XYZ file of C-alpha atoms in Angstrom:
720
model
C 0.071 -0.099 0.004
C 1.177 3.409 -0.877
C 1.176 5.964 2.092
C -0.199 9.424 1.024
C 1.479 12.406 2.684
C -0.329 14.012 5.582
C -1.459 17.868 5.865
C -3.116 20.051 7.952
C -5.724 22.815 7.772
C -3.026 25.728 7.906
C -1.243 24.103 4.939
C -4.548 23.714 3.001
C -5.683 27.131 3.693
C -2.642 28.480 2.291
C -3.023 26.760 -0.767
C -6.743 27.601 -0.906
C -5.874 31.168 -0.406
C -3.503 31.221 -3.330
C -5.785 29.086 -5.456
C -8.430 31.453 -5.027
C -6.457 34.188 -6.747
C -5.664 32.141 -9.797
C -2.668 31.930 -11.682
C -1.377 35.511 -11.694
C 2.004 35.039 -13.301
C 4.101 32.108 -14.559
C 6.096 31.787 -11.528
C 4.041 33.333 -8.675
C 0.911 32.495 -7.527
C -1.067 35.264 -5.655
C -3.945 35.251 -3.411
C -6.299 38.086 -3.483
C -7.942 37.524 0.022
C -5.326 39.382 2.096
C -3.156 42.292 0.844
C -0.412 41.113 3.456
C -0.228 37.522 2.302
C 3.212 36.537 1.203
C 3.458 35.988 -2.706
C 4.629 32.499 -3.101
C 6.719 31.225 -5.983
C 6.152 27.826 -7.372
C 9.122 26.313 -5.350
C 7.682 27.297 -2.348
C 4.321 26.152 -2.842
C 5.220 22.849 -4.144
C 7.701 22.576 -1.190
C 4.951 23.405 1.294
C 1.809 21.762 -0.341
C 0.887 18.403 0.699
C -1.017 17.072 -2.137
C -3.454 13.809 -2.435
C -0.530 12.745 -5.065
C 1.598 14.126 -7.681
C -1.161 15.867 -9.603
C -3.765 17.400 -7.026
C -4.586 18.695 -3.797
C -7.904 19.956 -2.453
C -8.542 22.728 0.320
C -11.113 22.950 2.944
C -13.037 25.365 0.501
C -13.471 22.733 -2.125
C -10.906 24.252 -4.502
C -9.157 21.719 -6.271
C -5.417 22.260 -7.385
C -4.311 20.331 -10.271
C -0.703 20.506 -11.473
C 0.054 20.122 -14.982
C 3.579 18.469 -15.376
C 4.160 18.798 -19.156
C 5.294 22.165 -20.506
C 2.596 24.032 -22.300
C 3.550 25.369 -25.584
C -0.030 25.676 -27.200
C -0.999 22.258 -27.391
C -3.410 22.808 -24.614
C -2.225 20.076 -22.301
C -2.398 22.459 -19.464
C -6.403 22.186 -19.882
C -6.851 18.659 -21.097
C -4.405 17.087 -18.373
C -6.506 18.645 -15.791
C -9.691 17.591 -17.375
C -8.739 13.895 -17.064
C -7.760 14.044 -13.475
C -10.948 16.234 -12.708
C -13.279 13.553 -14.689
C -12.188 10.520 -12.390
C -12.230 12.700 -9.142
C -15.794 14.035 -10.008
C -14.804 17.425 -9.431
C -16.609 20.697 -9.924
C -14.855 22.371 -12.857
C -15.813 25.751 -11.668
C -13.671 25.258 -8.661
C -10.678 23.529 -10.203
C -7.307 25.718 -10.446
C -4.636 24.513 -12.660
C -0.851 25.213 -12.291
C 2.215 24.381 -14.295
C 4.375 22.078 -12.199
C 8.113 22.587 -11.971
C 10.621 19.875 -12.749
C 10.231 16.932 -10.601
C 11.437 13.726 -11.679
C 10.500 11.894 -8.551
C 6.775 12.956 -9.121
C 6.582 12.900 -12.720
C 8.286 10.510 -15.178
C 7.756 12.346 -18.446
C 7.915 15.919 -18.170
C 8.423 16.963 -21.856
C 6.644 17.983 -24.637
C 7.403 16.337 -27.959
C 6.483 13.564 -30.279
C 2.736 14.047 -29.426
C 3.045 11.650 -26.765
C 2.127 13.561 -23.673
C -1.224 12.207 -23.256
C -0.817 8.821 -24.505
C 1.903 8.521 -21.870
C 0.022 10.134 -19.212
C -3.724 9.062 -19.850
C -3.771 6.200 -17.329
C -1.546 7.930 -14.881
C -3.917 10.867 -14.714
C -6.932 8.994 -14.261
C -5.626 6.876 -11.476
C -4.427 10.260 -9.754
C -8.196 11.337 -9.847
C -9.678 8.186 -9.169
C -7.015 7.494 -6.139
C -8.281 10.912 -4.567
C -12.058 10.385 -5.151
C -11.565 6.768 -3.394
C -10.175 8.429 -0.359
C -12.900 10.945 -0.208
C -15.571 8.278 -0.204
C -13.793 6.402 2.449
C -13.780 9.524 4.665
C -17.103 10.453 3.867
C -18.303 6.701 4.790
C -16.636 7.081 8.358
C -18.107 10.564 8.714
C -21.709 9.189 7.627
C -21.262 5.838 9.479
C -22.410 4.015 6.437
C -20.829 1.607 3.993
C -18.668 3.235 1.098
C -20.558 1.172 -1.573
C -23.693 3.352 -0.688
C -21.982 6.368 -1.600
C -21.264 8.158 -5.170
C -19.921 11.438 -6.185
C -20.701 14.318 -8.326
C -19.482 17.919 -8.792
C -17.080 17.740 -5.872
C -19.450 16.249 -3.475
C -19.964 12.758 -1.904
C -23.642 11.656 -1.713
C -25.301 9.073 0.091
C -27.716 7.517 -2.288
C -30.323 6.562 -0.160
C -30.944 9.712 1.919
C -29.598 12.196 -0.478
C -27.249 13.580 2.214
C -24.395 15.315 0.464
C -20.719 16.344 2.011
C -18.300 18.605 -0.172
C -14.785 17.506 -0.700
C -13.521 20.307 1.229
C -15.248 19.012 4.603
C -13.648 15.551 3.995
C -9.775 16.461 2.981
C -8.470 16.613 6.490
C -9.592 13.121 7.288
C -8.970 11.912 3.789
C -5.490 12.747 3.843
C -4.704 10.472 6.906
C -5.870 7.276 4.924
C -3.889 5.056 2.870
C -3.988 4.736 -0.766
C -4.998 1.632 -2.573
C -2.711 0.197 -5.064
C -5.436 -0.172 -7.593
C -8.566 1.827 -8.196
C -11.587 1.260 -10.437
C -11.518 3.867 -13.299
C -14.971 5.147 -14.846
C -16.543 3.491 -17.761
C -16.051 6.020 -20.806
C -19.786 6.114 -21.351
C -20.016 7.919 -17.921
C -17.648 10.583 -18.901
C -19.096 14.160 -17.839
C -15.984 16.381 -18.600
C -14.062 14.457 -21.022
C -15.125 14.732 -24.569
C -16.701 18.401 -23.743
C -15.396 21.581 -25.214
C -13.473 23.153 -22.645
C -11.666 26.672 -22.984
C -8.148 27.040 -22.470
C -7.599 27.591 -18.730
C -4.920 30.154 -19.388
C -7.083 32.192 -22.224
C -7.712 35.164 -19.712
C -4.324 35.488 -18.622
C -3.311 35.381 -22.173
C -5.794 37.897 -23.701
C -5.195 40.456 -20.767
C -1.375 40.338 -21.277
C -0.297 38.883 -17.905
C 3.110 37.585 -17.876
C 3.289 33.770 -18.582
C 6.003 33.512 -20.819
C 9.949 33.202 -20.712
C 10.303 36.446 -21.973
C 8.184 38.285 -19.227
C 10.303 36.793 -16.441
C 12.132 39.532 -14.529
C 14.346 39.165 -11.501
C 15.649 42.324 -9.502
C 19.279 42.599 -10.085
C 19.577 40.370 -13.403
C 21.746 41.187 -16.286
C 20.635 41.041 -19.928
C 22.719 39.070 -22.535
C 22.692 38.740 -26.181
C 25.048 36.598 -28.258
C 26.464 37.044 -31.772
C 27.047 33.404 -33.211
C 28.906 32.471 -36.028
C 28.312 31.299 -39.531
C 27.913 27.612 -39.866
C 31.289 25.854 -40.359
C 33.321 28.982 -39.349
C 35.150 29.954 -36.370
C 36.158 33.433 -34.874
C 39.583 34.892 -35.955
C 39.485 38.216 -34.293
C 36.938 40.442 -32.575
C 36.930 44.184 -32.310
C 34.407 45.272 -29.689
C 35.346 48.744 -28.877
C 32.295 50.454 -30.528
C 29.829 48.086 -28.892
C 31.430 48.686 -25.225
C 30.727 52.309 -25.909
C 27.234 51.971 -26.115
C 25.386 53.180 -22.862
C 23.750 50.269 -20.993
C 26.315 47.606 -22.141
C 28.308 46.647 -18.995
C 30.593 43.827 -20.579
C 31.427 41.969 -23.871
C 32.438 38.429 -23.616
C 34.001 35.924 -25.989
C 33.321 32.399 -25.169
C 33.062 29.037 -27.513
C 33.219 30.634 -30.604
C 30.361 33.074 -29.323
C 30.555 36.971 -28.363
C 28.084 38.043 -25.762
C 27.063 41.525 -24.943
C 25.777 42.019 -21.480
C 23.976 45.040 -19.967
C 20.950 46.331 -18.049
C 18.330 45.758 -20.792
C 18.008 44.288 -24.246
C 17.842 47.441 -26.334
C 21.327 48.711 -25.814
C 22.616 45.234 -26.332
C 20.851 44.693 -29.722
C 22.464 48.228 -31.024
C 25.761 47.055 -29.377
C 25.579 43.585 -31.064
C 25.378 44.968 -34.580
C 28.361 47.390 -33.985
C 30.724 44.101 -33.036
C 33.415 43.735 -35.789
C 34.071 39.869 -36.024
C 36.318 38.407 -38.583
C 35.602 34.630 -39.196
C 37.484 32.024 -40.983
C 36.514 28.194 -42.112
C 36.562 25.520 -39.597
C 35.707 22.891 -41.794
C 33.271 22.824 -44.643
C 31.339 25.900 -45.270
C 28.137 25.273 -47.223
C 25.868 26.959 -49.519
C 22.474 25.977 -51.041
C 24.205 25.550 -54.415
C 26.608 22.910 -52.610
C 23.248 21.001 -51.178
C 21.755 20.698 -54.573
C 24.802 19.047 -55.984
C 24.862 16.681 -52.934
C 21.608 15.728 -53.556
C 22.052 14.780 -57.002
C 25.433 12.760 -56.419
C 23.903 10.938 -53.291
C 20.740 10.035 -55.100
C 22.666 8.181 -57.688
C 25.436 7.290 -55.462
C 26.144 3.516 -54.834
C 26.585 3.899 -51.088
C 23.224 3.845 -48.826
C 21.896 2.310 -45.932
C 19.165 -0.299 -46.605
C 16.418 0.192 -44.169
C 13.858 -2.385 -45.423
C 13.927 -4.925 -48.375
C 11.205 -7.352 -49.161
C 10.980 -9.866 -51.898
C 12.811 -9.495 -55.292
C 12.920 -5.849 -56.133
C 15.009 -6.067 -59.106
C 12.952 -8.816 -60.715
C 9.654 -6.847 -60.086
C 11.056 -3.864 -61.882
C 12.538 -5.766 -64.604
C 9.437 -7.715 -65.382
C 7.207 -4.538 -64.921
C 4.817 -3.142 -67.434
C 5.228 0.290 -66.444
C 7.803 2.123 -64.108
C 6.918 5.386 -62.694
C 9.860 7.465 -60.996
C 9.701 11.143 -59.520
C 11.849 13.207 -56.913
C 10.591 15.411 -54.441
C 12.770 17.790 -52.764
C 12.119 20.021 -49.407
C 14.396 22.911 -48.058
C 15.556 23.651 -44.643
C 12.795 25.469 -42.595
C 13.031 27.499 -39.556
C 10.911 26.673 -36.552
C 10.144 30.441 -36.188
C 8.029 30.272 -32.680
C 6.510 33.551 -32.086
C 8.735 33.772 -28.761
C 12.178 33.737 -29.671
C 14.533 31.825 -27.582
C 15.171 32.873 -23.936
C 16.252 31.561 -20.578
C 16.899 32.894 -17.061
C 20.147 31.232 -15.100
C 21.645 32.297 -11.752
C 24.682 29.981 -10.762
C 25.580 29.986 -7.246
C 28.594 28.137 -6.451
C 27.426 24.488 -7.038
C 23.681 25.331 -7.316
C 21.777 26.953 -10.183
C 18.313 28.134 -10.591
C 16.841 27.996 -14.356
C 13.788 29.590 -15.499
C 12.230 29.654 -18.997
C 10.394 27.848 -22.060
C 11.828 24.522 -22.509
C 10.061 21.427 -23.912
C 12.630 19.216 -22.169
C 13.402 20.675 -18.815
C 15.175 17.507 -17.602
C 17.407 18.083 -20.692
C 17.945 21.672 -19.589
C 19.036 20.605 -16.102
C 21.163 17.543 -17.475
C 23.157 19.491 -19.803
C 23.621 22.338 -17.660
C 24.820 20.022 -14.987
C 27.236 18.490 -17.149
C 28.257 21.771 -18.512
C 29.283 22.936 -14.994
C 30.187 19.970 -13.522
C 27.946 20.020 -10.710
C 25.152 17.357 -9.828
C 21.847 17.680 -11.473
C 19.887 17.513 -8.315
C 21.537 20.867 -7.255
C 19.770 22.389 -10.205
C 16.168 23.633 -10.176
C 14.036 24.258 -13.334
C 10.906 26.513 -13.477
C 8.846 25.969 -16.670
C 7.222 29.079 -18.023
C 4.689 28.951 -20.743
C 6.129 28.576 -24.146
C 5.264 30.851 -27.155
C 5.627 28.389 -29.637
C 8.423 25.539 -29.867
C 7.592 23.247 -32.799
C 10.461 21.043 -31.607
C 12.896 23.925 -31.296
C 12.772 23.962 -27.531
C 13.806 20.281 -27.173
C 17.249 21.468 -27.498
C 19.152 23.060 -24.626
C 21.706 25.270 -26.152
C 19.721 28.707 -24.941
C 19.664 27.138 -21.575
C 23.473 26.286 -21.328
C 24.494 29.697 -22.743
C 22.736 31.324 -20.081
C 24.229 29.183 -17.403
C 27.667 29.492 -18.707
C 27.291 33.530 -19.001
C 25.888 33.542 -15.441
C 28.732 31.533 -13.984
C 31.511 33.752 -16.123
C 29.613 36.845 -14.865
C 28.911 35.582 -11.257
C 25.505 37.349 -11.720
C 22.191 36.084 -12.750
C 21.704 36.320 -16.470
C 18.800 36.655 -18.466
C 19.702 35.547 -22.224
C 17.424 36.724 -24.999
C 17.761 35.741 -28.682
C 16.189 38.258 -31.427
C 14.399 36.894 -34.188
C 17.348 37.320 -36.472
C 19.378 35.301 -34.039
C 16.841 32.663 -34.100
C 16.740 32.256 -37.984
C 20.370 32.464 -38.349
C 21.902 30.692 -35.458
C 19.262 28.124 -34.599
C 18.379 24.501 -35.778
C 16.451 23.719 -38.423
C 14.168 21.305 -40.206
C 16.706 19.360 -42.369
C 16.658 19.534 -46.055
C 15.391 16.163 -48.038
C 15.469 14.959 -51.120
C 13.572 11.665 -52.183
C 13.632 9.423 -55.289
C 10.282 7.339 -55.758
C 9.760 4.250 -57.948
C 6.801 2.071 -58.828
C 6.415 -0.805 -60.994
C 2.952 -1.733 -62.083
C 1.995 -5.048 -63.799
C -0.319 -5.019 -66.822
C -3.506 -4.578 -64.609
C -2.141 -1.624 -63.215
C -1.300 -3.357 -59.642
C 1.579 -1.984 -57.828
C 4.325 -5.149 -57.553
C 7.231 -3.093 -56.427
C 8.265 -0.077 -54.752
C 11.346 1.747 -54.114
C 12.277 4.876 -52.120
C 15.758 6.671 -51.572
C 15.990 9.365 -49.032
C 18.628 11.984 -48.775
C 19.065 14.172 -46.129
C 21.459 16.728 -44.631
C 21.859 15.971 -40.781
C 18.280 14.111 -41.266
C 19.303 10.768 -39.620
C 17.059 8.337 -41.337
C 15.140 10.348 -43.678
C 12.598 7.448 -44.207
C 9.949 5.626 -42.208
C 10.711 2.305 -43.707
C 7.624 0.421 -41.776
C 4.972 2.682 -42.843
C 2.338 2.518 -45.566
C 2.758 1.660 -48.428
C 5.239 -0.895 -46.939
C 3.377 -4.184 -46.122
C 1.065 -3.535 -49.027
C 3.400 -4.197 -51.778
C 5.502 -7.868 -52.373
C 8.749 -6.017 -53.564
C 9.978 -3.104 -51.606
C 13.276 -1.429 -51.177
C 13.756 1.578 -48.940
C 17.469 3.447 -48.528
C 18.606 6.252 -46.391
C 21.655 8.489 -46.937
C 22.628 11.222 -44.576
C 25.117 13.931 -45.158
C 26.978 15.186 -42.334
C 26.871 19.009 -41.926
C 28.003 21.847 -40.001
C 24.320 23.240 -40.413
C 22.567 22.317 -37.123
C 19.276 20.530 -37.594
C 16.629 19.368 -35.112
C 13.295 17.683 -34.808
C 10.479 20.015 -36.537
C 6.797 19.351 -36.098
C 6.085 15.884 -37.066
C 10.004 15.328 -37.732
C 10.847 13.696 -41.191
C 6.958 12.833 -41.793
C 6.115 16.607 -42.236
C 7.832 16.318 -45.651
C 7.955 12.643 -46.410
C 3.973 12.464 -46.475
C 3.573 15.136 -48.929
C 5.884 13.502 -51.242
C 4.788 9.892 -50.775
C 1.126 10.818 -51.110
C 1.754 12.846 -54.146
C 3.942 10.396 -55.654
C 1.053 7.701 -55.009
C -1.455 10.003 -56.883
C 1.180 9.745 -59.736
C 1.179 5.926 -59.468
C -2.678 5.891 -59.399
C -3.043 7.812 -62.722
C -0.622 5.667 -64.347
C -2.500 2.765 -63.018
C -6.046 4.417 -64.346
C -7.305 3.992 -60.904
C -9.130 6.208 -58.390
C -6.553 7.565 -55.871
C -8.727 6.889 -53.043
C -9.660 3.378 -54.117
C -6.140 2.784 -55.178
C -5.011 3.168 -51.412
C -7.803 1.117 -50.040
C -6.906 -1.745 -52.456
C -3.313 -1.420 -51.189
C -4.626 -1.564 -47.510
C -6.946 -4.314 -48.261
C -3.668 -6.507 -49.525
C -1.750 -5.469 -46.362
C -4.977 -6.647 -44.039
C -5.258 -10.069 -46.061
C -1.685 -10.833 -46.513
C 0.780 -8.294 -45.189
C 4.355 -8.445 -46.318
C 6.976 -8.000 -43.585
C 6.580 -5.561 -40.661
C 3.513 -3.217 -40.207
C 3.894 -0.415 -37.782
C 0.555 0.924 -38.540
C -3.040 0.068 -37.931
C -4.598 -1.093 -41.383
C -8.327 -0.784 -39.999
C -7.516 2.426 -38.482
C -6.069 3.940 -41.661
C -9.044 2.575 -43.511
C -11.276 3.968 -41.293
C -9.916 7.704 -41.766
C -9.793 7.274 -45.341
C -13.505 6.395 -45.629
C -14.696 9.003 -43.323
C -12.589 11.776 -45.397
C -14.079 10.578 -48.524
C -17.595 10.432 -47.134
C -17.600 13.819 -45.554
C -16.009 15.415 -48.836
C -18.278 13.737 -51.057
C -15.348 12.634 -52.951
C -15.952 12.628 -56.564
C -19.452 13.641 -56.505
C -19.148 17.104 -57.878
C -17.699 17.577 -61.124
C -17.384 21.044 -60.368
C -15.040 20.423 -57.280
C -11.514 19.323 -58.071
C -10.165 17.283 -54.993
C -6.776 16.003 -53.976
C -6.459 13.258 -51.353
C -3.870 12.487 -48.897
C -3.706 10.024 -45.896
C -0.924 9.657 -43.084
C 0.052 7.725 -40.055
C 2.237 9.567 -37.681
C 2.775 9.530 -33.853
C 0.371 6.859 -32.949
C -2.592 8.661 -34.931
C -4.095 8.634 -38.391
C -5.488 11.648 -40.428
C -6.818 11.594 -44.055
C -7.416 14.842 -45.671
C -9.365 16.141 -48.852
C -8.738 19.392 -50.383
C -11.314 21.233 -52.635
C -10.517 23.453 -55.566
C -13.160 25.187 -57.811
C -12.505 27.296 -60.776
C -13.633 31.063 -60.920
C -12.927 32.988 -63.752
C -10.718 30.205 -65.160
C -8.475 30.489 -62.027
C -8.172 27.801 -59.424
C -9.584 28.648 -55.777
C -8.655 26.392 -52.799
C -11.823 26.724 -50.850
C -11.916 23.729 -48.351
C -10.012 21.039 -46.561
C -11.916 18.338 -45.156
C -9.851 16.114 -42.345
C -10.780 12.941 -40.876
C -8.795 12.099 -37.814
C -8.258 8.976 -35.520
C -6.695 9.812 -32.314
C -8.813 7.731 -30.006
C -10.582 9.426 -27.280
C -11.123 13.157 -27.900
C -10.373 14.692 -24.526
C -11.247 18.041 -25.271
C -12.954 18.890 -28.382
C -11.949 22.556 -28.327
C -8.268 21.798 -27.812
C -8.328 19.055 -30.405
C -10.010 21.312 -33.350
C -7.424 23.725 -32.525
C -4.360 21.106 -32.914
C -6.094 19.809 -36.232
C -6.632 23.032 -37.802
C -3.371 24.397 -36.573
C -1.473 21.492 -37.859
C -3.357 21.941 -41.270
C -2.571 25.721 -41.481
C 1.136 24.849 -40.547
C 1.411 22.093 -43.160
C -0.163 24.182 -46.015
C 1.766 27.455 -44.920
C 5.124 25.794 -45.138
C 4.536 23.722 -48.284
C 3.140 26.784 -49.938
C 5.760 29.372 -48.728
C 8.454 28.298 -46.333
C 12.090 28.280 -47.671
C 15.394 28.908 -45.765
C 18.496 29.045 -48.128
C 22.152 29.045 -47.317
C 25.194 31.301 -48.528
C 28.623 30.701 -47.062
C 27.327 29.132 -44.225
C 24.629 31.725 -43.253
C 20.830 31.731 -43.794
C 19.774 34.447 -46.483
C 16.382 34.703 -44.869
C 16.785 36.520 -41.593
C 13.333 37.618 -40.469
C 9.819 37.332 -41.490
C 10.287 40.050 -44.365
C 12.373 37.632 -46.303
C 11.008 34.291 -44.633
C 7.484 33.972 -45.792
C 4.738 32.612 -43.526
C 0.909 31.909 -44.135
C -1.281 34.615 -43.592
C -4.797 34.791 -42.030
C -6.401 35.563 -45.259
C -4.705 32.395 -46.879
C -6.380 29.840 -44.730
C -9.330 27.972 -46.406
C -12.346 26.737 -44.631
C -11.309 23.639 -42.577
C -13.921 20.902 -41.914
C -12.845 18.694 -38.901
C -14.109 15.219 -38.197
C -12.893 12.415 -35.485
C -13.437 8.753 -35.722
C -15.137 7.590 -32.458
C -13.761 4.028 -31.716
C -13.175 4.314 -27.839
C -9.636 3.675 -27.721
C -7.190 5.353 -25.457
C -5.689 8.761 -26.858
C -2.923 8.316 -29.248
C -1.867 11.989 -29.795
C -2.748 14.923 -31.728
C -0.213 17.843 -31.752
C 1.545 16.629 -34.845
C -0.442 14.295 -36.952
C -2.593 16.793 -38.803
C 0.189 18.463 -40.421
C 2.033 15.818 -42.616
C -1.059 15.129 -45.020
C -1.507 18.539 -45.754
C 0.806 19.386 -48.530
C -0.181 16.144 -50.382
C -3.723 17.121 -50.281
C -3.183 20.438 -51.669
C -0.821 19.242 -54.299
C -2.716 16.720 -55.545
C -5.909 19.309 -55.835
C -3.875 21.621 -57.868
C -2.742 18.660 -60.024
C -6.328 17.654 -60.565
C -7.364 21.321 -61.458
C -4.557 22.628 -63.405
C -2.673 19.431 -64.507
C 0.560 20.812 -62.915
C 2.460 18.415 -60.729
C 4.470 20.177 -57.428
C 7.242 18.270 -56.706
C 9.372 20.581 -54.467
C 8.454 22.916 -51.762
C 7.858 25.788 -51.315
C 5.008 25.647 -54.268
C 5.336 29.413 -54.877
C 8.971 29.121 -56.174
C 8.449 26.386 -58.532
C 7.909 27.060 -62.207
C 5.068 24.787 -62.575
C 3.296 26.944 -59.946
C 4.160 30.575 -61.073
C 1.290 31.041 -63.670
C -1.280 29.132 -61.936
C -2.449 32.148 -59.897
C -4.072 30.031 -57.217
C -6.479 31.914 -55.017
C -7.532 30.747 -51.525
C -10.998 31.513 -50.119
C -13.483 30.318 -47.503
C -16.151 28.139 -49.071
């Protein structure tokens, strides 16, 4: 049996008072009941709080404080996590307060945001947290009422005696409940009895965001801290000399420091630092190979045609299949580097004091931030605290900890608390990017138009494995060869929303449309026929669920009226990534002989939808992200430095360029499988296939607007 930590009224009242004031700023919980009350930091509250478990505590007033362990960057986990706990607790949602938990690996075993894995990982844990507290409250009520626990039920923050109708609020029971021992196993609700899960709930931080309350890392301020900004070198180059005289002369600059191939300007605020940084005279020299986009185009061609590649999958006799094919289709698709471009550039606060460090800021991986800092400074990780602010976007960029360790290293060098801030130009020119990749696809068809052979070679720049060899259509084709080549470059790359699949899905789904056209088959039916083969007689390993993929294909076709309106040119795409399945149909209509993209219909299978409001935001946001970067995003290099340095040259999608988005969900009752990324990969393919259907122009490279096939199309985007 697990013993729950005991508490007393004084501790609960302290928490209740802070909870009644709500979340005031990212690091302080303030109570509005008493002007003399001390403002508590997250650290102080977590130290003093005596919780029912890692996720929640309840006050004598009935206020429920639920801690959300995973960093919040817009995926609304700070709302959906508490919804799951509150559901099993039978809490009154009006009395629920949500706080961002700080890094605590003893309480939480996965405090990171990435890979759409937060909800799948925590679903059962969160439910058990709420159910355990509910079990203890019922037990305490049974003793108080002198009745058997089986005669009691719960609803809306109260324990109810079924026969008499007598009710006791949770607040009256917490003192007694906290003294009981927790059961090792608790009964969870049947999903049909859910009252909170599956209902639309607004983001718990909406008011704070809309009213400009300081939630983000850039908002964080500590009296006495210094600010720092860094000039980083072009990729593949090192510092030869530094002339910092002009920078030092700027009022407000207190120091200029050179460290690890970087030059940091330190001062009292960011504005003089931005001016001073532009006045630095730094001479660089090559430190290895310095690359430009021209070099990458040449490398792609060489490596695609080279004899050396890592075989990731080989089924059947591929050579024989292609030799005996009635028809062979070959196409190449290419994508550029992309910046993550979160609205909030990188920033972090660090205060190194001897062998102890305080870290505060926006990170997707707080444990990595702590461990990398510990390794850098040579101190034990347990001596480092990490407070997590809300993230103004991340998309994978904040999985890294380079901006954290920079702040920590400067704090130690300056012997002062440091707030490090990156400018937008810093973020685009010295960051980490989505890898550039080129694919060559080949398909062998027999005389009946059946695909009997499939080849894929992916060449990436710092992409690792640029394929997903066990995804569809693998398993549905008898003869398959999938290879990967990775070119090592000085250009830093990083996971970018839906890593690898963000482009692979577009390329693969566009190519499958090419194959369906050659086979003289409907694109949707072509995919369904392949999946039927995979289900009846799979070839090799499958890492996707055939039935779930068939389900979203059929739903998307039904909801979009696939092929039923001759005036609507439709493009189809479907993809499995991060445990979930999304199929999309893009609709284009002709107006004044010009194609107009009017609607994208999406069918999603992510298991149980915890919060329809948040889910819709994720699907729509993924589609906007996928479409925008397929249409416009491009990052090119010249002598190791990106040519696009800000949003004046790095094109993002605009609000007026978003078509109507119609979202549907498969209701299959399975546990949630994640939703932060899966809606993005299929979008580019759906749009490109619709453009081909409307214009006959096949778009094989991104961004679309820079392809000659697109230049005279004059595609318009309107809501249907």
